[in-house]
């Protein structure tokens, strides 16, 4: 089994910054991708940023403001969020595609961390 534990959410004023962290633990053979999603009240869960080996992708709404990075030695992914806006308010979820054996891989989710941006 694989566990993802997130940290770093909170309340911040517009224009401020936050850094989210997500550490994967458990039976891990390899991590293929790690990323962040968010879900605002009454809306669907949307991708924010994804890190795959050699590539990163961002939602248009966060390009230039958010940066995703990974520490592969620690099985950890980070999301540095700058110039935060009220519309960034949401529960942020970590996602990882993890191979527990050489032959298969599954998606795992963190418990979510609240980010609230006040105007």
PDB file of C-alpha atoms in Angstrom, residues 9-83:
ATOM      1  CA  UNK A   9      -1.906  24.640   3.241  1.00  0.00           C
ATOM      2  CA  UNK A  10      -3.349  27.619   5.061  1.00  0.00           C
ATOM      3  CA  UNK A  11      -4.759  31.115   4.866  1.00  0.00           C
ATOM      4  CA  UNK A  12      -2.898  33.809   2.949  1.00  0.00           C
ATOM      5  CA  UNK A  13      -3.688  37.233   1.568  1.00  0.00           C
ATOM      6  CA  UNK A  14      -3.908  37.867  -2.149  1.00  0.00           C
ATOM      7  CA  UNK A  15      -0.441  38.326  -3.597  1.00  0.00           C
ATOM      8  CA  UNK A  16       1.102  36.076  -0.993  1.00  0.00           C
ATOM      9  CA  UNK A  17       2.862  32.735  -1.304  1.00  0.00           C
ATOM     10  CA  UNK A  18       2.520  29.196   0.019  1.00  0.00           C
ATOM     11  CA  UNK A  19       4.426  25.979  -0.533  1.00  0.00           C
ATOM     12  CA  UNK A  20       2.681  22.622  -0.457  1.00  0.00           C
ATOM     13  CA  UNK A  21       4.533  19.360   0.145  1.00  0.00           C
ATOM     14  CA  UNK A  22       3.493  15.766  -0.461  1.00  0.00           C
ATOM     15  CA  UNK A  23       5.529  12.778   0.642  1.00  0.00           C
ATOM     16  CA  UNK A  24       4.883   9.265  -0.638  1.00  0.00           C
ATOM     17  CA  UNK A  25       5.652   6.247   1.516  1.00  0.00           C
ATOM     18  CA  UNK A  26       4.989   2.542   1.600  1.00  0.00           C
ATOM     19  CA  UNK A  27       5.595  -0.156  -0.948  1.00  0.00           C
ATOM     20  CA  UNK A  28       7.115   1.825  -3.820  1.00  0.00           C
ATOM     21  CA  UNK A  29       8.984   0.252  -6.696  1.00  0.00           C
ATOM     22  CA  UNK A  30       8.961   3.436  -8.784  1.00  0.00           C
ATOM     23  CA  UNK A  31       7.026   6.687  -9.067  1.00  0.00           C
ATOM     24  CA  UNK A  32       6.035   7.486 -12.623  1.00  0.00           C
ATOM     25  CA  UNK A  33       4.389  10.847 -12.049  1.00  0.00           C
ATOM     26  CA  UNK A  34       3.411  13.172  -9.229  1.00  0.00           C
ATOM     27  CA  UNK A  35       1.116  16.116  -9.396  1.00  0.00           C
ATOM     28  CA  UNK A  36      -1.339  18.468  -7.780  1.00  0.00           C
ATOM     29  CA  UNK A  37      -5.061  18.887  -8.335  1.00  0.00           C
ATOM     30  CA  UNK A  38      -7.540  21.246  -6.709  1.00  0.00           C
ATOM     31  CA  UNK A  39     -11.241  21.321  -6.046  1.00  0.00           C
ATOM     32  CA  UNK A  40     -13.187  24.441  -5.174  1.00  0.00           C
ATOM     33  CA  UNK A  41     -16.636  24.204  -3.537  1.00  0.00           C
ATOM     34  CA  UNK A  42     -19.248  23.115  -6.044  1.00  0.00           C
ATOM     35  CA  UNK A  43     -16.699  22.492  -8.783  1.00  0.00           C
ATOM     36  CA  UNK A  44     -14.952  19.467 -10.213  1.00  0.00           C
ATOM     37  CA  UNK A  45     -11.420  18.477  -9.333  1.00  0.00           C
ATOM     38  CA  UNK A  46      -9.006  19.959 -11.859  1.00  0.00           C
ATOM     39  CA  UNK A  47      -5.330  19.448 -12.554  1.00  0.00           C
ATOM     40  CA  UNK A  48      -2.965  22.186 -11.387  1.00  0.00           C
ATOM     41  CA  UNK A  49       0.475  20.821 -12.236  1.00  0.00           C
ATOM     42  CA  UNK A  50       2.008  17.461 -13.086  1.00  0.00           C
ATOM     43  CA  UNK A  51       5.613  16.296 -13.014  1.00  0.00           C
ATOM     44  CA  UNK A  52       6.637  13.344 -15.142  1.00  0.00           C
ATOM     45  CA  UNK A  53      10.241  12.332 -15.666  1.00  0.00           C
ATOM     46  CA  UNK A  54      11.700  15.033 -17.894  1.00  0.00           C
ATOM     47  CA  UNK A  55       8.524  17.063 -18.184  1.00  0.00           C
ATOM     48  CA  UNK A  56       6.214  19.362 -16.247  1.00  0.00           C
ATOM     49  CA  UNK A  57       2.797  20.662 -17.234  1.00  0.00           C
ATOM     50  CA  UNK A  58       0.660  23.405 -15.735  1.00  0.00           C
ATOM     51  CA  UNK A  59      -2.918  24.570 -15.968  1.00  0.00           C
ATOM     52  CA  UNK A  60      -3.113  27.825 -17.894  1.00  0.00           C
ATOM     53  CA  UNK A  61      -4.512  29.600 -14.845  1.00  0.00           C
ATOM     54  CA  UNK A  62      -1.356  29.012 -12.798  1.00  0.00           C
ATOM     55  CA  UNK A  63       1.395  29.299 -15.404  1.00  0.00           C
ATOM     56  CA  UNK A  64       4.035  31.795 -14.331  1.00  0.00           C
ATOM     57  CA  UNK A  65       2.825  31.765 -10.705  1.00  0.00           C
ATOM     58  CA  UNK A  66       3.120  28.123  -9.556  1.00  0.00           C
ATOM     59  CA  UNK A  67       6.148  25.839  -9.761  1.00  0.00           C
ATOM     60  CA  UNK A  68       6.124  22.072  -9.258  1.00  0.00           C
ATOM     61  CA  UNK A  69       9.284  20.282  -8.225  1.00  0.00           C
ATOM     62  CA  UNK A  70      10.284  16.841  -6.996  1.00  0.00           C
ATOM     63  CA  UNK A  71      12.856  15.370  -4.660  1.00  0.00           C
ATOM     64  CA  UNK A  72      13.092  11.838  -5.979  1.00  0.00           C
ATOM     65  CA  UNK A  73      15.344  10.705  -3.141  1.00  0.00           C
ATOM     66  CA  UNK A  74      12.576  11.623  -0.689  1.00  0.00           C
ATOM     67  CA  UNK A  75       9.628  10.606  -2.910  1.00  0.00           C
ATOM     68  CA  UNK A  76       8.311  14.107  -2.364  1.00  0.00           C
ATOM     69  CA  UNK A  77       6.646  16.641  -4.621  1.00  0.00           C
ATOM     70  CA  UNK A  78       6.317  20.350  -3.904  1.00  0.00           C
ATOM     71  CA  UNK A  79       4.103  23.106  -5.230  1.00  0.00           C
ATOM     72  CA  UNK A  80       5.442  26.619  -4.812  1.00  0.00           C
ATOM     73  CA  UNK A  81       2.541  29.043  -5.221  1.00  0.00           C
ATOM     74  CA  UNK A  82       3.301  32.740  -5.714  1.00  0.00           C
ATOM     75  CA  UNK A  83       1.086  35.749  -6.364  1.00  0.00           C
TER      76      UNK A  83
END
